[in-house]
Each structure stands twice: as C-alpha cells, then as structure tokens.
Coordinates of C-alpha atoms and ligand atoms in Angstrom, one line a residue:
Chain H
M250 CA 25.2 -4.6 -45.1
A251 CA 26.0 -2.5 -42.1
K252 CA 23.9 -3.0 -38.9
T253 CA 21.1 -0.8 -38.7
T254 CA 19.2 -1.9 -35.4
Y255 CA 20.6 -1.8 -32.1
Y256 CA 19.6 -3.8 -28.9
V257 CA 18.7 -1.7 -26.1
P258 CA 18.4 -3.8 -22.7
I259 CA 16.7 -1.9 -19.9
G260 CA 16.5 -3.4 -16.4
P261 CA 16.0 -5.5 -14.4
I262 CA 17.9 -2.6 -12.1
H263 CA 17.9 0.6 -14.0
P264 CA 17.9 4.2 -12.9
A265 CA 14.6 4.9 -14.6
L266 CA 12.9 1.9 -13.1
K267 CA 11.4 1.8 -9.7
E268 CA 10.9 -1.6 -9.3
P269 CA 13.0 -4.5 -11.1
I270 CA 11.5 -5.6 -14.7
R271 CA 13.5 -6.3 -18.0
V272 CA 12.5 -4.5 -21.2
E273 CA 14.6 -5.7 -24.2
A274 CA 14.2 -3.7 -27.3
E275 CA 15.7 -3.7 -30.9
V276 CA 15.7 0.0 -32.1
E277 CA 16.1 1.2 -35.6
G278 CA 17.0 4.9 -35.3
E279 CA 14.1 6.0 -32.8
K280 CA 11.6 3.5 -33.9
I281 CA 11.5 -0.1 -31.7
V282 CA 11.3 -2.9 -34.2
K283 CA 11.5 -5.8 -31.5
V284 CA 10.6 -6.0 -28.0
D285 CA 10.8 -8.5 -25.1
V286 CA 9.3 -8.0 -21.7
K287 CA 10.6 -10.3 -19.0
R288 CA 9.3 -10.4 -15.6
G289 CA 9.8 -12.5 -12.4
F290 CA 12.4 -10.4 -10.6
A291 CA 10.6 -9.5 -7.3
H292 CA 9.3 -12.8 -6.4
R293 CA 9.0 -12.9 -2.3
G294 CA 7.3 -16.3 -1.7
I295 CA 4.6 -14.2 0.4
E296 CA 1.8 -16.7 -0.3
Y297 CA 4.1 -19.5 1.4
M298 CA 4.5 -17.3 4.2
G299 CA 0.9 -16.5 4.6
M300 CA 0.0 -20.5 4.7
K301 CA 2.4 -20.9 7.6
R302 CA 0.8 -18.1 9.7
N303 CA -2.7 -17.8 11.4
A304 CA -5.2 -15.7 9.5
I305 CA -5.0 -12.4 11.4
Q306 CA -1.2 -12.5 10.7
T307 CA -1.5 -13.3 7.1
L308 CA -4.3 -10.5 7.0
Y309 CA -1.7 -8.0 7.7
L310 CA 1.0 -9.9 5.8
S311 CA -1.5 -9.2 2.6
E312 CA -1.1 -5.6 3.6
R313 CA 2.4 -5.6 2.5
I314 CA 2.1 -7.2 -0.7
C315 CA 1.9 -3.8 -2.0
G316 CA 2.8 -0.4 -0.5
I317 CA 0.2 1.6 -2.5
C318 CA -2.7 -0.8 -2.6
S319 CA -2.4 -1.3 1.1
I320 CA -5.9 -1.9 1.4
S321 CA -7.0 -3.5 -1.7
H322 CA -5.2 -6.7 -0.9
P323 CA -6.6 -6.8 2.5
Y324 CA -10.0 -6.1 1.4
A325 CA -10.0 -9.1 -1.1
F326 CA -8.6 -11.2 1.8
V327 CA -11.4 -10.3 4.3
I328 CA -14.0 -10.6 1.7
G329 CA -12.6 -14.2 0.8
S330 CA -12.3 -15.3 4.4
E331 CA -15.7 -14.0 5.5
K332 CA -17.3 -16.3 2.3
A333 CA -15.2 -19.2 3.4
L334 CA -15.8 -19.0 7.1
G335 CA -19.4 -17.9 7.1
I336 CA -18.9 -14.7 9.2
E337 CA -20.9 -11.5 8.2
A338 CA -19.5 -7.9 9.1
P339 CA -21.8 -5.7 10.7
P340 CA -23.6 -3.2 8.4
R341 CA -21.7 -0.3 9.9
A342 CA -18.3 -2.1 9.1
Q343 CA -19.6 -2.8 5.4
Y344 CA -19.9 1.2 4.9
I345 CA -16.7 2.0 6.7
R346 CA -14.5 -0.4 4.6
P347 CA -15.7 1.2 1.2
I348 CA -14.6 4.7 2.4
I349 CA -11.2 3.7 3.3
A350 CA -10.8 1.7 0.0
E351 CA -12.0 4.7 -2.1
L352 CA -9.6 7.1 -0.3
E353 CA -6.8 4.9 -1.2
R354 CA -8.1 4.8 -5.0
I355 CA -8.0 8.8 -4.7
H356 CA -4.4 8.9 -3.3
S357 CA -3.2 6.1 -5.8
H358 CA -4.8 7.9 -8.9
I359 CA -3.3 11.4 -7.9
L360 CA 0.1 9.6 -7.4
W361 CA -0.3 7.9 -10.6
I362 CA -1.2 11.2 -12.6
G363 CA 2.0 12.9 -10.9
V364 CA 4.1 9.9 -12.1
I365 CA 3.0 10.2 -15.7
A366 CA 3.7 14.0 -15.7
H367 CA 7.2 13.2 -14.3
E368 CA 7.5 10.5 -17.0
I369 CA 6.7 13.1 -19.7
G370 CA 9.4 15.4 -18.1
F371 CA 7.0 17.8 -16.5
D372 CA 8.3 17.5 -12.8
S373 CA 6.8 20.9 -11.5
L374 CA 3.4 19.3 -12.3
L375 CA 4.4 16.1 -10.4
F376 CA 4.9 18.2 -7.3
W377 CA 1.8 20.2 -7.8
T378 CA -0.3 17.0 -8.2
W379 CA 1.5 15.3 -5.0
K380 CA 0.8 18.5 -3.0
G381 CA -2.7 18.0 -3.6
R382 CA -2.5 14.5 -2.6
E383 CA -1.2 15.3 0.8
K384 CA -5.0 16.1 1.9
V385 CA -6.2 12.7 1.5
L386 CA -3.2 11.2 3.0
D387 CA -3.9 13.1 6.1
V388 CA -7.5 12.2 6.2
L389 CA -6.1 8.6 6.1
E390 CA -3.9 9.2 8.8
L391 CA -6.5 10.8 11.0
I392 CA -9.0 7.8 10.6
T393 CA -6.5 5.0 10.5
G394 CA -3.4 6.3 12.5
N395 CA -1.0 5.9 9.8
R396 CA -0.5 7.5 6.0
I397 CA 0.2 4.0 4.6
N398 CA -0.4 0.5 5.7
Y399 CA -3.6 1.4 7.2
A400 CA -4.3 -1.9 9.5
M401 CA -7.9 -1.1 9.4
Y402 CA -9.7 -4.3 8.3
M403 CA -10.4 -7.2 10.2
I404 CA -12.1 -10.7 9.4
G405 CA -15.9 -9.6 10.2
G406 CA -15.5 -5.9 10.3
V407 CA -12.9 -3.1 10.9
R408 CA -11.0 -2.3 13.8
R409 CA -11.5 1.4 14.2
D410 CA -14.9 3.4 14.2
L411 CA -15.7 6.5 12.3
K412 CA -16.1 9.3 14.6
E413 CA -17.9 12.9 13.9
S414 CA -14.4 14.7 13.6
H415 CA -13.6 11.9 11.1
I416 CA -16.8 12.7 9.1
K417 CA -16.2 16.2 9.5
A418 CA -12.6 16.0 8.1
L419 CA -13.9 13.8 5.3
R420 CA -16.6 16.2 4.1
D421 CA -14.0 18.9 3.9
M422 CA -12.0 16.7 1.8
I423 CA -14.6 16.2 -0.6
T424 CA -14.9 19.8 -1.1
Y425 CA -11.4 20.4 -1.7
Y426 CA -11.1 17.4 -4.4
W427 CA -14.2 18.5 -6.4
E428 CA -12.1 21.8 -6.8
F429 CA -8.9 20.0 -7.3
T430 CA -9.9 17.5 -10.0
E431 CA -11.5 20.6 -11.8
H432 CA -8.0 22.1 -11.7
M433 CA -6.6 18.7 -12.9
K434 CA -9.1 18.3 -15.8
E435 CA -7.7 21.8 -17.0
V436 CA -3.9 21.2 -16.4
F437 CA -4.0 17.7 -18.0
L438 CA -7.1 17.1 -20.3
S439 CA -7.0 20.7 -21.9
D440 CA -3.4 21.2 -22.0
P441 CA -2.0 21.0 -25.5
V442 CA 1.6 19.6 -24.6
Y443 CA 0.1 17.1 -22.3
K444 CA -2.2 16.0 -25.3
A445 CA 0.8 15.9 -27.8
R446 CA 2.8 13.4 -25.5
T447 CA -0.2 11.2 -24.8
R448 CA -2.6 11.2 -27.5
G449 CA -2.2 8.2 -29.6
V450 CA 0.5 6.7 -27.2
A451 CA 0.1 3.5 -25.7
Q452 CA -3.0 2.8 -27.7
V453 CA -4.9 -0.4 -27.1
P454 CA -8.1 -1.0 -29.3
K455 CA -11.1 -2.6 -27.5
D456 CA -10.6 -6.1 -28.9
M457 CA -7.0 -6.0 -28.4
A458 CA -7.8 -5.2 -24.6
L459 CA -9.7 -8.3 -24.3
K460 CA -7.2 -10.6 -25.9
L461 CA -4.5 -9.2 -23.7
N462 CA -6.5 -9.5 -20.6
L463 CA -6.3 -6.0 -19.5
V464 CA -8.1 -5.0 -16.3
G465 CA -9.0 -1.9 -14.3
P466 CA -8.6 1.7 -15.6
T467 CA -6.3 0.6 -18.3
A468 CA -9.4 -1.6 -19.8
R469 CA -11.9 0.7 -19.2
A470 CA -9.6 3.4 -21.2
A471 CA -10.0 1.1 -23.9
G472 CA -13.9 1.1 -23.5
L473 CA -14.3 -1.9 -21.8
R474 CA -17.3 -1.7 -19.2
M475 CA -15.6 -3.6 -16.5
D476 CA -15.4 -3.0 -12.7
I477 CA -15.4 -5.6 -9.8
R478 CA -17.7 -3.0 -7.8
Q479 CA -20.2 -3.2 -10.7
D480 CA -19.8 -6.8 -11.7
I481 CA -19.6 -8.5 -8.2
P482 CA -20.7 -5.8 -5.9
F483 CA -19.9 -6.6 -2.2
D484 CA -20.5 -4.5 1.1
A485 CA -21.8 -1.1 0.6
Y486 CA -21.1 -1.2 -3.1
A487 CA -24.2 -3.6 -3.6
D488 CA -26.4 -0.8 -2.0
M489 CA -25.2 2.0 -4.5
D490 CA -25.2 1.8 -8.2
V491 CA -21.5 1.9 -9.3
K492 CA -21.0 2.0 -12.8
A493 CA -17.6 1.8 -14.7
V494 CA -16.3 4.7 -15.8
V495 CA -15.6 4.5 -19.5
P496 CA -14.2 7.4 -22.0
Q497 CA -17.5 6.8 -24.3
D498 CA -19.7 8.2 -21.4
I499 CA -17.4 11.1 -20.7
V500 CA -16.6 12.6 -24.3
G501 CA -18.5 10.2 -26.4
E502 CA -15.6 8.5 -28.4
V503 CA -12.9 5.9 -27.2
R504 CA -9.2 5.7 -28.2
G505 CA -7.9 3.7 -25.5
D506 CA -4.5 5.6 -25.2
A507 CA -2.6 7.0 -22.4
Y508 CA -5.0 10.3 -22.6
D509 CA -8.0 8.1 -22.2
A510 CA -6.3 6.9 -19.2
T511 CA -5.7 10.0 -17.7
M512 CA -9.3 10.9 -18.1
V513 CA -10.7 7.8 -16.6
R514 CA -8.5 8.1 -13.7
I515 CA -9.4 11.8 -13.1
Y516 CA -13.3 10.9 -13.3
E517 CA -12.8 7.8 -11.1
I518 CA -11.4 10.4 -8.5
E519 CA -14.9 12.2 -8.7
Q520 CA -16.8 8.7 -8.6
S521 CA -14.8 7.9 -5.4
L522 CA -15.8 11.2 -4.0
D523 CA -19.6 10.3 -4.5
I524 CA -19.3 6.9 -3.2
I525 CA -17.5 8.4 0.1
E526 CA -20.3 10.9 0.2
Y527 CA -23.0 8.4 0.0
C528 CA -21.3 6.1 2.8
I529 CA -21.3 8.8 5.2
D530 CA -24.8 9.9 4.5
N531 CA -26.1 6.4 5.0
L532 CA -23.7 5.3 7.6
P533 CA -25.8 2.7 9.7
E534 CA -25.2 2.6 13.6
G535 CA -24.0 -0.5 15.5
R536 CA -21.1 -2.6 16.0
I537 CA -18.0 -2.7 13.8
L538 CA -16.7 -6.1 14.4
A539 CA -18.5 -9.5 14.2
I540 CA -16.3 -11.1 16.7
P541 CA -14.6 -8.5 18.6
N542 CA -12.2 -10.8 20.3
Y543 CA -9.4 -11.8 18.0
I544 CA -8.5 -15.0 20.0
A545 CA -12.1 -16.2 19.7
L546 CA -11.9 -15.4 16.0
L547 CA -8.8 -17.5 15.7
N548 CA -10.5 -20.3 17.5
K549 CA -13.6 -20.3 15.0
I550 CA -11.3 -20.1 12.3
K551 CA -9.5 -23.3 13.4
K552 CA -12.8 -25.2 13.5
T553 CA -14.1 -24.0 10.3
A554 CA -13.5 -25.4 6.9
G555 CA -14.3 -23.8 3.5
E556 CA -12.9 -22.2 0.6
A557 CA -14.0 -19.1 -1.5
I558 CA -12.5 -16.2 -3.8
G559 CA -12.6 -12.7 -2.7
A560 CA -12.2 -9.9 -5.3
H561 CA -11.8 -6.2 -5.0
E562 CA -11.3 -3.4 -7.6
A563 CA -8.0 -1.9 -6.5
P564 CA -6.9 1.4 -8.2
R565 CA -5.0 -0.7 -10.7
G566 CA -7.8 -3.1 -11.5
E567 CA -9.1 -6.3 -10.2
V568 CA -7.1 -8.2 -7.4
V569 CA -8.4 -11.9 -6.5
H570 CA -7.6 -13.8 -3.6
Y571 CA -8.3 -17.4 -3.2
L572 CA -8.4 -18.9 0.2
K573 CA -8.9 -22.3 1.5
Y574 CA -9.4 -23.2 5.3
D575 CA -9.2 -26.7 5.9
G576 CA -10.7 -26.9 9.7
T577 CA -7.3 -27.9 11.3
R578 CA -5.3 -24.6 11.2
D579 CA -6.3 -21.1 12.4
G580 CA -4.8 -20.0 9.0
P581 CA -5.4 -20.5 5.3
S582 CA -4.2 -23.8 3.9
V583 CA -4.0 -22.4 0.6
W584 CA -3.8 -18.8 -0.2
K585 CA -3.4 -17.5 -3.9
V586 CA -3.1 -13.8 -4.9
V587 CA -3.8 -12.6 -8.5
A588 CA -2.7 -8.9 -8.9
P589 CA -3.7 -6.5 -11.7
S590 CA -0.3 -5.4 -13.0
Y591 CA 0.3 -9.0 -14.0
N592 CA -2.5 -8.7 -16.8
N593 CA -1.5 -5.0 -17.5
I594 CA 2.0 -5.6 -18.2
N595 CA 0.9 -7.7 -21.1
S596 CA 0.3 -4.5 -23.0
W597 CA 3.6 -3.6 -23.0
G598 CA 4.8 -5.6 -25.9
Y599 CA 1.8 -4.8 -28.0
C600 CA 2.1 -1.0 -27.4
L601 CA 5.8 -0.5 -27.6
L602 CA 6.1 -2.2 -30.9
G603 CA 6.5 0.5 -33.6
A604 CA 6.7 3.2 -31.0
E605 CA 9.5 5.7 -30.3
V606 CA 12.1 5.5 -27.7
A607 CA 10.6 8.6 -25.9
D608 CA 7.3 7.0 -25.6
I609 CA 8.8 4.1 -23.5
P610 CA 8.4 6.0 -20.3
V611 CA 4.7 6.7 -20.9
V612 CA 3.9 3.2 -22.0
V613 CA 5.6 1.7 -19.1
A614 CA 3.8 4.1 -16.7
Y615 CA 0.5 4.4 -18.3
I616 CA -0.8 1.0 -16.8
D617 CA 0.5 2.2 -13.3
P618 CA 2.8 -1.2 -12.9
C619 CA 3.3 -2.4 -9.5
L620 CA 5.7 -5.1 -9.9
C621 CA 6.1 -6.2 -6.2
C622 CA 2.5 -7.6 -6.6
N623 CA 2.7 -9.5 -9.6
D624 CA 5.5 -12.1 -9.1
R625 CA 3.9 -15.0 -7.9
V626 CA 6.2 -17.8 -9.0
A627 CA 9.9 -18.1 -9.5
V628 CA 12.1 -20.7 -11.2
V629 CA 16.0 -20.7 -10.9
R630 CA 17.9 -22.6 -13.4
D631 CA 21.4 -23.7 -13.3
S632 CA 24.0 -23.1 -16.1
T633 CA 22.8 -26.1 -18.0
G634 CA 19.3 -25.1 -17.9
K635 CA 18.0 -27.5 -15.5
M636 CA 15.6 -26.2 -12.8
L637 CA 16.7 -26.4 -9.3
D638 CA 14.3 -27.7 -6.8
Y639 CA 13.0 -25.9 -3.7
S640 CA 15.1 -27.7 -0.9
F641 CA 18.3 -27.3 -2.9
I642 CA 18.1 -23.7 -3.2
H643 CA 17.0 -23.4 0.6
K644 CA 19.9 -25.4 1.5
K645 CA 22.2 -22.9 -0.6
A646 CA 20.4 -20.1 0.9
V647 CA 20.9 -21.2 4.5
E648 CA 24.5 -22.2 4.1
K649 CA 25.2 -18.5 2.4
T650 CA 23.3 -16.9 5.2
R651 CA 25.2 -18.6 7.9
A652 CA 28.6 -17.7 6.1
L653 CA 27.5 -13.9 5.8
E654 CA 26.6 -13.9 9.4
K655 CA 30.1 -15.4 10.4
E656 CA 31.7 -12.9 8.2
L657 CA 30.1 -9.7 9.4
G658 CA 29.8 -11.0 13.1
V659 CA 26.0 -10.8 13.5
R660 CA 24.7 -10.9 16.9
K661 CA 22.1 -13.7 17.3
Chain Z
M291 CA 0.1 29.8 -26.0
P292 CA -0.1 30.3 -22.1
T293 CA -2.0 27.5 -20.5
K294 CA -3.5 26.9 -17.2
A295 CA -0.4 24.7 -16.0
M296 CA 1.8 27.9 -16.6
F297 CA -0.1 29.9 -14.3
L298 CA -0.2 27.3 -12.0
M299 CA 3.5 27.0 -11.8
I300 CA 4.2 30.7 -11.6
K301 CA 1.7 30.9 -8.9
Q302 CA 3.5 28.3 -7.2
A303 CA 6.9 29.9 -7.4
L304 CA 5.6 33.0 -5.4
Q305 CA 4.4 30.8 -2.5
K306 CA 5.8 29.6 0.6
P307 CA 7.1 25.9 0.4
F308 CA 4.0 23.5 1.1
T309 CA 6.4 21.0 3.0
N310 CA 7.5 21.5 6.7
P311 CA 11.3 22.0 6.3
F312 CA 12.0 19.5 9.4
P313 CA 14.5 19.5 11.2
V314 CA 16.4 22.6 9.2
K315 CA 15.7 24.3 6.0
H316 CA 18.9 22.8 4.1
A317 CA 20.9 19.8 4.6
P318 CA 23.5 20.6 7.1
V319 CA 27.2 20.3 5.8
N320 CA 28.2 18.6 9.1
V321 CA 25.3 17.0 11.1
T322 CA 27.2 16.2 14.4
A323 CA 28.1 19.9 14.6
L324 CA 24.3 20.9 14.0
I325 CA 23.2 18.6 16.7
E326 CA 25.6 20.0 19.3
K327 CA 24.4 23.6 18.3
V328 CA 20.8 22.5 18.8
Q329 CA 21.8 20.9 22.1
K330 CA 23.3 24.2 23.2
G331 CA 20.3 26.1 22.0
E332 CA 22.2 28.0 19.3
V333 CA 19.8 26.8 16.6
Q334 CA 16.3 26.5 16.4
I335 CA 14.7 23.5 14.6
Y336 CA 11.4 23.3 12.8
P337 CA 9.4 20.9 15.1
P338 CA 7.6 18.2 13.1
I339 CA 4.2 18.2 12.0
P340 CA 1.9 17.5 14.8
I341 CA 0.5 13.9 14.7
P342 CA -3.3 13.2 14.7
E343 CA -5.0 11.6 17.8
E344 CA -4.7 7.8 17.8
F345 CA -1.6 8.0 15.7
R346 CA 0.2 4.6 15.7
G347 CA 3.6 5.0 16.8
K348 CA 6.1 3.0 19.0
I349 CA 4.5 0.4 21.1
H350 CA 4.9 1.0 24.9
Y351 CA 5.3 -1.9 27.2
D352 CA 4.6 -1.8 30.8
P353 CA 5.7 -5.0 32.4
E354 CA 4.0 -4.4 35.7
R355 CA 0.7 -4.9 33.9
C356 CA 1.6 -8.0 32.0
I357 CA -0.1 -11.0 32.8
G358 CA 2.0 -13.2 30.7
C359 CA -1.2 -14.6 28.7
R360 CA 0.9 -14.3 25.3
F361 CA -1.8 -13.3 23.1
C362 CA 0.2 -10.5 21.9
I363 CA 2.6 -13.2 20.5
T364 CA -0.2 -15.0 19.0
V365 CA -1.4 -12.3 17.0
C366 CA 1.8 -10.3 16.2
P367 CA 2.3 -10.7 12.3
A368 CA 5.9 -9.5 12.3
N369 CA 7.1 -11.8 15.2
A370 CA 8.2 -8.6 17.2
M371 CA 7.5 -10.0 20.6
E372 CA 9.5 -12.6 22.3
W373 CA 8.5 -14.6 25.3
I374 CA 11.0 -14.8 28.3
P375 CA 10.0 -18.1 29.8
E376 CA 12.0 -17.2 33.2
L377 CA 10.0 -14.1 33.9
R378 CA 6.7 -15.1 32.1
K379 CA 6.8 -11.5 30.4
I380 CA 7.5 -10.7 27.0
R381 CA 10.3 -8.5 25.2
H382 CA 9.3 -6.1 22.3
Y383 CA 11.7 -5.3 19.5
V384 CA 10.9 -2.2 18.1
S385 CA 13.0 -2.9 14.8
R386 CA 10.9 -5.5 13.7
C387 CA 7.6 -4.3 14.7
M388 CA 5.1 -2.9 11.7
F389 CA 3.1 -0.8 13.9
C390 CA -0.3 -2.4 13.5
A391 CA -1.4 -2.3 17.0
L392 CA -2.9 -5.8 17.0
C393 CA -1.1 -6.5 20.1
V394 CA -2.6 -3.4 21.9
D395 CA -6.0 -4.5 20.8
V396 CA -5.6 -8.0 22.3
C397 CA -3.6 -7.4 25.5
P398 CA -6.1 -8.0 28.3
G399 CA -3.8 -6.2 30.9
K400 CA -4.1 -6.1 34.9
K401 CA -6.2 -4.4 37.3
F402 CA -4.4 -3.1 40.3
P403 CA -6.3 -3.2 43.6
G404 CA -8.4 -0.1 43.8
E405 CA -8.9 0.2 39.9
E406 CA -12.2 0.0 38.0
K407 CA -11.0 -1.2 34.8
P408 CA -7.9 -3.2 33.7
V409 CA -5.2 -1.3 32.1
K410 CA -3.4 -2.9 29.1
A411 CA 0.4 -3.7 29.5
L412 CA 0.8 -2.8 26.2
S413 CA -0.1 1.0 24.6
I414 CA 0.5 3.0 21.2
S415 CA 2.8 6.0 22.1
E416 CA 3.2 9.0 19.8
D417 CA 7.1 8.2 19.3
F418 CA 7.9 8.0 15.6
L419 CA 11.6 9.3 15.5
L420 CA 13.0 6.1 15.9
A421 CA 16.3 5.9 13.5
D422 CA 19.1 4.3 15.1
Y423 CA 22.7 2.6 13.9
D424 CA 22.0 -0.4 16.1
K425 CA 18.7 -2.4 15.8
Y426 CA 19.3 -3.7 19.3
S427 CA 19.9 -0.2 20.9
D428 CA 18.1 0.4 24.4
N429 CA 15.9 2.8 22.6
L430 CA 14.5 0.1 20.2
I431 CA 13.9 -2.8 22.9
E432 CA 11.0 -2.8 25.3
E433 CA 11.3 -5.3 28.1
P434 CA 11.1 -5.8 31.9
P435 CA 14.0 -4.1 33.8
E436 CA 14.8 -7.6 35.3
A437 CA 15.6 -9.1 32.1
K438 CA 18.3 -6.8 31.3
E439 CA 19.7 -7.2 35.0
K440 CA 19.7 -10.8 34.8
G441 CA 20.7 -11.0 31.1
L442 CA 18.2 -13.3 29.9
Ligands
SF4_718 S1 2.4 -3.5 16.6 FE1 1.9 -5.1 15.4 S2 3.9 -5.8 14.6 FE2 4.3 -4.6 16.3 S3 4.5 -5.9 18.2 FE3 2.3 -5.2 18.0 S4 1.4 -6.8 16.7 FE4 3.5 -7.0 16.7
SF4_719 S1 1.9 -7.9 26.9 FE1 -0.5 -8.1 27.2 S2 -0.9 -9.7 25.5 FE2 1.1 -9.6 25.8 S3 1.6 -11.5 27.2 FE3 1.5 -9.5 28.5 S4 -0.8 -9.3 29.1 FE4 -0.5 -10.9 27.5

C-alpha cells in the first residue's frame, strides 16, 4: 500500500518559532495523527550561575530568566528570600510591588493577544493591539526607568518610590485601558472570523487540564479556579479579594479552548486595572526598604540560614522559586526555579493530536509559551548514547573557546 | 458582514503613523552618505522620543569622586566593573552593563571641601544611543584618564 502519512518536523530552529523547541508530527492529509514534542534546547544553566553569586546579583540574574516576565521571577525570588531570611518589606513597598507586577501582566497579556492575531494571519490586528500596549510600557518606563527589565525589586522592599506624577500617569492609564479592553472585547470576542479560528481549537477539558498539570490562564480557561494571588496571597494581594478569572463566571459556560483563553486574558487585564487602582488608593506612607544599605543587607544574608519557597502568579501561570541560604555565603546555596510554560507545554501533544495543520500555530501560541524560562536541565549524550558528565563537557567547551579565540584573534 | 475590526483597520489606515520614524522615515540606501548629509545639515532627522526622568541610561563615572570602596564591584550583577589596583579606582565596561543602576545606589562618593553632602562617583546619564562596532571603543569604557595614559 502506498504511504499515506508524512513526517513533518518543526524546529528546534525554524522561522515560525521564536524560541527553540521541536515538534515532530505525522500528518495524513491535513490531519495530525501522531505528535511528539521535544524540549531542552534553551538550557542556560542560570541556576548554577546564581548559586555562585551573591543574593543581590542573583536577584537581577533572575530578572533575565525571561524577557517578558521580568518582574515575576524577581517577585518570586524576593518573596522566597524574605521568608527564608526573616525580613519583612515595609507596607508601602508591599503595595508598590503588586502595581508593577500587574502592569507587567497587562503588557504581557496584550502582547499575547497580538501574537495570537498574528498566528491566525491577521497582522493588522497585531499592530493595533501592540499600539495599545505602548501606553503601559510608557508608564513602566516612567516609574522604573526602563521599558523592560525594570530593576525595581530588592530583598526587603523596592528601590524606587511612587511619586505623585506616577500616580497621575497610572490613573490616566487605567482610564485608557478600560476603554481599550472594551474595544478588544468587540474586536476579538464578537468577531466571527476570530471565533471561527479559535472556537474548539486547542480545547482542553477540565479533568484533562488537571491531569496535564496546566497552570495560569490556560488552566483558568479550562475552568479551574487556580491563581497564586487567590490561593497563597502575599503582599497587598492578601488585603484585597483577588478571585481567579474563569469563563464560567463571565459567560456561564466553559469550553477550555483558545477562545476561552482569550476571554480570560482580556478579563484579567480588567482585574489588573482594579488591583492597581486599589493599591494606589490605599497606598500607605513610609519607608520603601527594610534594609536600605545593600552592603548591610548582604552582611545579614551571610549570617542567616533558612529555606523557603516563593511563588507568584506570572502572566503565564505560577512561577515558584525554591531558595536555601546556609548562613555561610551571602547568596543562596540552592536556587531552583519552576516556570509555568513547562507545565503548559504538556498540553501541546494532547491538543495537536487530531487537529489540522493550520491549527498548529494557534495550539502552540495559545499557552503563550516562553521556552527560555522552562529548560532547567540539559543532558548531553555521545553517539553511543552514553551520558557525558559535566567536567568533560566543561573541558571541551573551554578548549573550543580558546581555539576560537586564537582563530579570531580576540583581545583578552 | 462588516465587523468592528474592519472599521478599526480602515480608520487606522487614514491616521498618521503611531511610531516615531527615527532617525529617518525610510531606511536609507546608503547609510554613510546619509550620515554625511546630516552632518552637513542637508538632511533633518526626526529626534528620538524624549526619555522620562530617572531613565536608566549609560553609567557615568567620575574618578575624582571615587574613594575606592569597591561596593559597586560587590553588587554589580554583570561584572561590568573592573578594579584597577594601581590606582585604587575602577573601570566600567558599558558593553557588559545591564543598566540596573545598583552601583549608583551603593556608591558612597566623596565630599569635596566646602560641600554639604558627598556626591556619588557613579551616576545614571541619559545616553542610550550606544551602538558601536567595537565593544572596547572609548565610547564604551569609563575609566580614570590616568589608566589610559599609563596603559593599565
Ligand atoms: S548598572 Fe548594574 S550592571 Fe551596570 S555597572 Fe552598574 S551595577 Fe553593574
Ligand atoms: S565608584 Fe563608587 S562604589 Fe565604586 S569604588 Fe568608587 S566610590 Fe566605591
């Protein structure tokens, strides 16, 4: 019999992918009949680097785990560190931190909505949504000094205070986005074309979502009421009543597809606006850092032992940092990061099976994957399948670097 | 069926571009020729969008104010600061810096006679146009002038 299925490998490096991952699919006509997802192409050993640096350096390293969640990782890091070291941030800082985190959620969600429009081939909509995103980036730049990588958090507080002008800019922004989300609801949720491309695509029922360990908006789109800000509240989140946004509360039914994920994200932007408004209305006065002198902070860290887990609800789901300080170094002796995309990628295999080739971009994009966050371990094997140990790879890497340096004449 | 999205797109097409066409509206065919023309004043460039106050740009280093405490080296996450033992001063590599401004926060600085408060040796400047072909070019290294003269 003639061959009826074709093997389509995508990645690890592919023009359609922004980050390296490999999807191997067997297609029969337009239908995907077999699929395998391989990850582990973006391991950077960032935790190992962090365990050799002091806590302040590692905090800023954690900001570089992800370019979009550049507040979520530091947030989980400071929460974990403060618990481990017994430092409590002053109330004002506890209210400023959620504001920055929610601003990040707004920009990340709008970014995602643009990306999904791009993936279904509607590029003018991508530019329209990203035009709306500029406003929040401007506000972030005004408050923190940069559009991305905000360098705002510190163990025991925040580094920059909110001024009157910032609060005014925040209020302007809130008004702007209430209008913008209304537009987005019409453009995305009431649009027949958008509905046709996302209804029933990447559909994950509730029990399957639990089985696949999905987190964040992906799990909430499937109807699971889970959100770190609701389940383990911290900082100012504990003072307000944050409730997970789920489709059954918005429209009364859950389908758990890409359309529901869009809805959850748009409504989460509105929730973030409410949280920011609450924080600026109730902003306490006072200091912003528990230990303003960083050198004193490092000395305290050096003398304190403890371990803790810090968790934060990032735009893509929960990020968890495990930290252990042993009281001999000024940095963590163990640092372990769990990023949300790792769990969410589990859904690809399930969603792609039986889907059509044209649905691949939507399935891939609907979880808002961030691959640079999720690779935590890399194993290298030689041609016989034997695992190569660390010292051997390191030796080889040094040799190669030296050889390249010589070849290119790099200055030392 | 006309949808809201269609109206939005048509409206957008009639509006002025939202982005700032910095430095010129269309990518030039010959960049060098364009730069020469700008220098001669024949072509006007669109200025960049003004930066907000407290923008974290290139770190500026004033060696006169440096007391050699090495706090900046301790906190710098990117190892962008190098210690010059002969001068007891530092050298800052902008190409390694990630603009977190921690070094500016910790720098104690020095008080000159007649001044009320010490002034920090490190400060955030507003420079952000830092592209260069050589990561060791003069533009991207901040160091005491003696270091250069003595070749340290
Ligand atoms: S701004 Fe940050 S990365 Fe740059 S030199 Fe200062 S501490 Fe180092
Ligand atoms: S630049 Fe500032 S922090 Fe660095 S050694 Fe000099 S005085 Fe100390």
